[in-house]
Short mmCIF file of C-alpha atoms and ligand atoms in Angstrom, two decimals:
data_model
loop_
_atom_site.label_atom_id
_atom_site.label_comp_id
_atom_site.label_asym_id
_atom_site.label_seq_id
_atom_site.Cartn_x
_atom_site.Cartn_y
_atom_site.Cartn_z
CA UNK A 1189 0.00 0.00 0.00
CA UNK A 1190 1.21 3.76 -0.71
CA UNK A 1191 2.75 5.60 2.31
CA UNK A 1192 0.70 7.85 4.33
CA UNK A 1193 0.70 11.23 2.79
CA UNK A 1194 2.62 14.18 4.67
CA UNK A 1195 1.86 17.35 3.55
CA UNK A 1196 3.54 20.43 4.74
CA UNK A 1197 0.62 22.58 3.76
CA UNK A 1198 -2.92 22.09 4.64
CA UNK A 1199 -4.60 19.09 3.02
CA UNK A 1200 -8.50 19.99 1.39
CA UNK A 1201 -11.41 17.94 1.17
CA UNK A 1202 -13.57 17.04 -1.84
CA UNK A 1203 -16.62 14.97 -2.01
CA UNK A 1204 -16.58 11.97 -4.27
CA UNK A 1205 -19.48 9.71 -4.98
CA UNK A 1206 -19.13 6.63 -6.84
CA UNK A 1207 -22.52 6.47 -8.51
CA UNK A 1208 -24.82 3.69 -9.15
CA UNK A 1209 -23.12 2.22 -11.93
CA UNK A 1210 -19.72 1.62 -10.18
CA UNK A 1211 -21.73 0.37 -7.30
CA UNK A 1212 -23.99 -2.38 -9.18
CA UNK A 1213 -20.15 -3.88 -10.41
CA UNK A 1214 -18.15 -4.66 -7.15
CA UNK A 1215 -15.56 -5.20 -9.13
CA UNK A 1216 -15.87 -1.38 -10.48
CA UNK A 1217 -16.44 -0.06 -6.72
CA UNK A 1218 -13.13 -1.83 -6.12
CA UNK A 1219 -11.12 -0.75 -8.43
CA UNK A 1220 -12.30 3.36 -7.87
CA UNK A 1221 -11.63 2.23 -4.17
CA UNK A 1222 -8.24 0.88 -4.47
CA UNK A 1223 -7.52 4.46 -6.98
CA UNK A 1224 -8.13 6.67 -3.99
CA UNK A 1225 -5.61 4.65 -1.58
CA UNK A 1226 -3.05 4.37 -4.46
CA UNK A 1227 -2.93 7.64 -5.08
CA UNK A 1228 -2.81 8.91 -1.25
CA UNK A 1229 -6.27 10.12 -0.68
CA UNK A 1230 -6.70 10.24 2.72
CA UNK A 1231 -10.64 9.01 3.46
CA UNK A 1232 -12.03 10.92 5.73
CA UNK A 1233 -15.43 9.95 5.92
CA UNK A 1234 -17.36 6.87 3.60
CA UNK A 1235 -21.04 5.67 3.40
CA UNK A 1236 -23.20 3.90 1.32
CA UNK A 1237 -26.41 5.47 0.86
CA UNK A 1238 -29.22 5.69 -1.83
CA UNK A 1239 -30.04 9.22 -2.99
CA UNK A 1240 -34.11 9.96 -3.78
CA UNK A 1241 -35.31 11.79 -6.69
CA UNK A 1242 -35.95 15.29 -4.37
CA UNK A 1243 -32.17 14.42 -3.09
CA UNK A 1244 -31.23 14.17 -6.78
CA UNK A 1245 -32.82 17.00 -8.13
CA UNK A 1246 -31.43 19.58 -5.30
CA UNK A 1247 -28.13 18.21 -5.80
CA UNK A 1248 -27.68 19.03 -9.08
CA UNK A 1249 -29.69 21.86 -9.28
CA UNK A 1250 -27.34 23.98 -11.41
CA UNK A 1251 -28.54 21.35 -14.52
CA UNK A 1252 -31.91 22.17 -14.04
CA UNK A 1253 -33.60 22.31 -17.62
CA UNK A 1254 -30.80 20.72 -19.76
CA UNK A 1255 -31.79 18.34 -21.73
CA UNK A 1256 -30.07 16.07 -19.50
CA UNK A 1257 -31.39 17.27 -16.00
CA UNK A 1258 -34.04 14.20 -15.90
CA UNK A 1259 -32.43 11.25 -17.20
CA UNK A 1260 -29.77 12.44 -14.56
CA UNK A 1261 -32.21 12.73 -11.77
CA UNK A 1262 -33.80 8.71 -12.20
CA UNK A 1263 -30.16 7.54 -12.68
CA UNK A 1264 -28.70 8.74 -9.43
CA UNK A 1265 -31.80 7.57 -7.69
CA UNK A 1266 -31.79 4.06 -9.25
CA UNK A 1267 -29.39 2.47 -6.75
CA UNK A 1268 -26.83 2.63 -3.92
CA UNK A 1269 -23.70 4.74 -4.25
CA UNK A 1270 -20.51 5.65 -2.17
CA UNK A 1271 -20.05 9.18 -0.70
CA UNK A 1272 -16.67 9.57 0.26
CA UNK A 1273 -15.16 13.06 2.11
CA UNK A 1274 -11.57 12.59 0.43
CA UNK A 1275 -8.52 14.97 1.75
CA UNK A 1276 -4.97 15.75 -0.24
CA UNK A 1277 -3.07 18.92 -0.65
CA UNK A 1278 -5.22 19.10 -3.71
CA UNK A 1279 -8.15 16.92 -3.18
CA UNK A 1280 -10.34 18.79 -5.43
CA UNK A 1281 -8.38 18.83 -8.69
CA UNK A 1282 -6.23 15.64 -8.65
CA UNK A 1283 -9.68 13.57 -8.04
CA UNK A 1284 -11.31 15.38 -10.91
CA UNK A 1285 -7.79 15.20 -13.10
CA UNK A 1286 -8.24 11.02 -11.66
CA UNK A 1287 -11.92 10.92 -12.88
CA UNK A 1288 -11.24 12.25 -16.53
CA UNK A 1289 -13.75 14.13 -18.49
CA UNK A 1290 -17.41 14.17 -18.24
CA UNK A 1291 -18.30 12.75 -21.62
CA UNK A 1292 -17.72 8.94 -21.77
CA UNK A 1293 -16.54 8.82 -25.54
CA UNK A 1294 -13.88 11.94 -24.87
CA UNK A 1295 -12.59 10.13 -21.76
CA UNK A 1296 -12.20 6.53 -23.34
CA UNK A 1297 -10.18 8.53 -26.29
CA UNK A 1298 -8.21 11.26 -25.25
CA UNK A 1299 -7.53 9.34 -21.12
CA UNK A 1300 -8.60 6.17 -21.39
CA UNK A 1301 -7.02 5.04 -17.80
CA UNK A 1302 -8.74 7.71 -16.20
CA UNK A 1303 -11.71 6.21 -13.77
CA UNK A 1304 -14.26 7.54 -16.61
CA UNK A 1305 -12.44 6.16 -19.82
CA UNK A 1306 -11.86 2.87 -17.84
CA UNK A 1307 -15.29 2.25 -16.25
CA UNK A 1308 -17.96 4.50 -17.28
CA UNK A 1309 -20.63 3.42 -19.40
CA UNK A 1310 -22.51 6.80 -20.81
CA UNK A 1311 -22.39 10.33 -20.67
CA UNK A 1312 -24.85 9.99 -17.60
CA UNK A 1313 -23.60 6.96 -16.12
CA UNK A 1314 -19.91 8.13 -16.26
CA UNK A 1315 -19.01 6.08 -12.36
CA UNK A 1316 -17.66 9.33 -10.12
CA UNK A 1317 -18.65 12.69 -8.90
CA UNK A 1318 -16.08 15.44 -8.12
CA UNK A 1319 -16.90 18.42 -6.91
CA UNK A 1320 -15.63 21.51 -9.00
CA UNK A 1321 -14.62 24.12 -6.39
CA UNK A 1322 -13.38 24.04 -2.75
CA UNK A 1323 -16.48 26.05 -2.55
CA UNK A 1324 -19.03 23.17 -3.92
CA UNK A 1325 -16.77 20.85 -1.83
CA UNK A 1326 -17.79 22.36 1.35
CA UNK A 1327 -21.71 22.18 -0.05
CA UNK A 1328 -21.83 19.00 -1.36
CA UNK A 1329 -19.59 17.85 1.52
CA UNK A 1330 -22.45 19.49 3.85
CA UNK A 1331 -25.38 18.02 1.78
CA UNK A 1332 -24.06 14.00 2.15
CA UNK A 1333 -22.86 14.21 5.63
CA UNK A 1334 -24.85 16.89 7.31
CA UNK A 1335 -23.30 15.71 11.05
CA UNK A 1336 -19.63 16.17 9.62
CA UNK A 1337 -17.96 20.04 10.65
CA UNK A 1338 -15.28 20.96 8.82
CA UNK A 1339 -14.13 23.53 11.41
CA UNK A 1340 -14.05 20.84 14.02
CA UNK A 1341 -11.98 18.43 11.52
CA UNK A 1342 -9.56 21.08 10.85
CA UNK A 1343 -8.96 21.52 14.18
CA UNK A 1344 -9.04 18.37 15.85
CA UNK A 1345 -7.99 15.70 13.31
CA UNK A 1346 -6.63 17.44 9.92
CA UNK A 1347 -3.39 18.46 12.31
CA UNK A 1348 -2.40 14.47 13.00
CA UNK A 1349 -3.51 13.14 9.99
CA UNK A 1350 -1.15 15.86 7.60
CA UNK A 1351 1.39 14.78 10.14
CA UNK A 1352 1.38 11.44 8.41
CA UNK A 1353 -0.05 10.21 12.26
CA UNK A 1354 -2.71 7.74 10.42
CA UNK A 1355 -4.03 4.28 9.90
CA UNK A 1356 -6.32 2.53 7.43
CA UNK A 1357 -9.09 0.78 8.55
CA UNK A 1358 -9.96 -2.00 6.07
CA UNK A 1359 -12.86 -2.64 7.34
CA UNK A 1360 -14.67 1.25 8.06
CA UNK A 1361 -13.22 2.14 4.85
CA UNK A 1362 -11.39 4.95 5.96
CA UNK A 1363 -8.29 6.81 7.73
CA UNK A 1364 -8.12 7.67 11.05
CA UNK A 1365 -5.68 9.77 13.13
CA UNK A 1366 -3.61 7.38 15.38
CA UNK A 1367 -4.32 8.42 19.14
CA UNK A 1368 -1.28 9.43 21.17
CA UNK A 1369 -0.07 6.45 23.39
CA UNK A 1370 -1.50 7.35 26.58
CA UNK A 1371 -4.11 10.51 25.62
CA UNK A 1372 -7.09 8.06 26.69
CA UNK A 1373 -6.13 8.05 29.77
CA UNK A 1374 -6.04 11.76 30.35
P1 ADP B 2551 -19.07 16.66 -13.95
O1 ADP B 2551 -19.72 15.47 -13.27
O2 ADP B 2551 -17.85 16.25 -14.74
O3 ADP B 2551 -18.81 17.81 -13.01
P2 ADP B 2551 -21.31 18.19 -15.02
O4 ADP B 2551 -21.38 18.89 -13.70
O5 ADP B 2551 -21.28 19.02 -16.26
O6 ADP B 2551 -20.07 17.18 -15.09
O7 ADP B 2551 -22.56 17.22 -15.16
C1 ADP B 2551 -23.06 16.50 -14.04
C2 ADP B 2551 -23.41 15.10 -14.48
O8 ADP B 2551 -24.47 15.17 -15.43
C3 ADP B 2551 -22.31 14.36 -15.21
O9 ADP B 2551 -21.36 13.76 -14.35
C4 ADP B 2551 -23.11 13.32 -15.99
O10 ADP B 2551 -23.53 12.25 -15.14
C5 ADP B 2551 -24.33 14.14 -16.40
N1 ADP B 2551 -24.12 14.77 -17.72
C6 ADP B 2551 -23.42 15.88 -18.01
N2 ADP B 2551 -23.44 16.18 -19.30
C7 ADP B 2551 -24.20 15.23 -19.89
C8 ADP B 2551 -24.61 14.96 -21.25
N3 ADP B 2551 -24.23 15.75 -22.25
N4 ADP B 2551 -25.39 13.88 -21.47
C9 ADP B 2551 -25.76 13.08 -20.46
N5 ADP B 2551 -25.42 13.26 -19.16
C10 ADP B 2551 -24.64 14.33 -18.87
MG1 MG B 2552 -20.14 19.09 -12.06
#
């Protein structure tokens, strides 16, 4: 497995989902999966969950009337997905650079080993979400795990885990800041 990142500077969070065409192939989920970890993600926070049509629609709000905007809407509601709160130096471009473009056809041509070229089946059912912005990051990150404060992460747990102070756990899914020998009891 890659080494824990260290980052001098502060690490950022994006939201990823893996939509419900990676998620029907565990094989696909997998492979996205083992992607973040290779390339030093650090997961902050995963869950499976299943996304209504209201949930849908409000989330991608900005595509409201395109000719797309429907088909979109029944496709992220049609099964489970992944919603992952991902952190790196520069979570919100390298996992958009690792997802390749939007369009299907453009991906499998001009990247075809990015997540998109490799796995995704249409332009709608293209396998990942990225969000575009550190500013849609800290919606979208608010909108899939309302209980999650970024404030409170930054200060309590972003600290040890840019530190490189950080395990895996196989079986949550996600990194967690190792606890100081001894801080339990005090
Ligand atoms: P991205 O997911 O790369 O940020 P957009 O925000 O433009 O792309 O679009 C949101 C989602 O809408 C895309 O990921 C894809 O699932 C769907 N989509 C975008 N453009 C099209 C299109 N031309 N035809 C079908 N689906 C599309
Ligand atoms: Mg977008």
């Amino acid at each position: 497995m890659a080494p824990p990142l260290r980052s001098a500077r502060p690490l950022q969070l994006t939201l990823a989902l893996l939509k419900p065409d990676a998620v029907a192939h565990p094989l696909v989920l997998e492979a996205v999966h083992q992607t973040i970890l290779s390339n030093r993600f650090l997961i902050v926070r995963a869950k499976e969950l299943r996304c209504g049509r209201d949930e849908s629609r409000r989330f991608y709000r900005e595509h409201a009337g395109r000719f797309f905007y429907q088909r979109l809407v029944e496709f992220m509601a049609s099964g489970p997905m992944w919603a992952y709160i991902l952190a790196h130096e520069n979570a919100v471009s390298l996992w958009r650079s690792l997802m390749g473009p939007t369009k299907v056809f453009r991906a499998r041509n001009s990247v075809p080993d990015s997540i998109r070229g490799a796995y995704g089946l249409t332009d709608t059912r293209n396998t990942t979400h990225g969000s575009d912005s550190p500013a849609s990051a800290s919606r979208e990150i608010a909108f899939f795990f309302p209980e999650f404060s970024e404030q409170r992460w930054y200060e309590q747990e972003e600290p040890r885990l840019r530190g490189g102070r950080v395990f895996y756990s196989a079986e949550e899914r996600v990194h967690r800041p190792c606890i100081p020998a001894g801080a339990e009891l005090t």
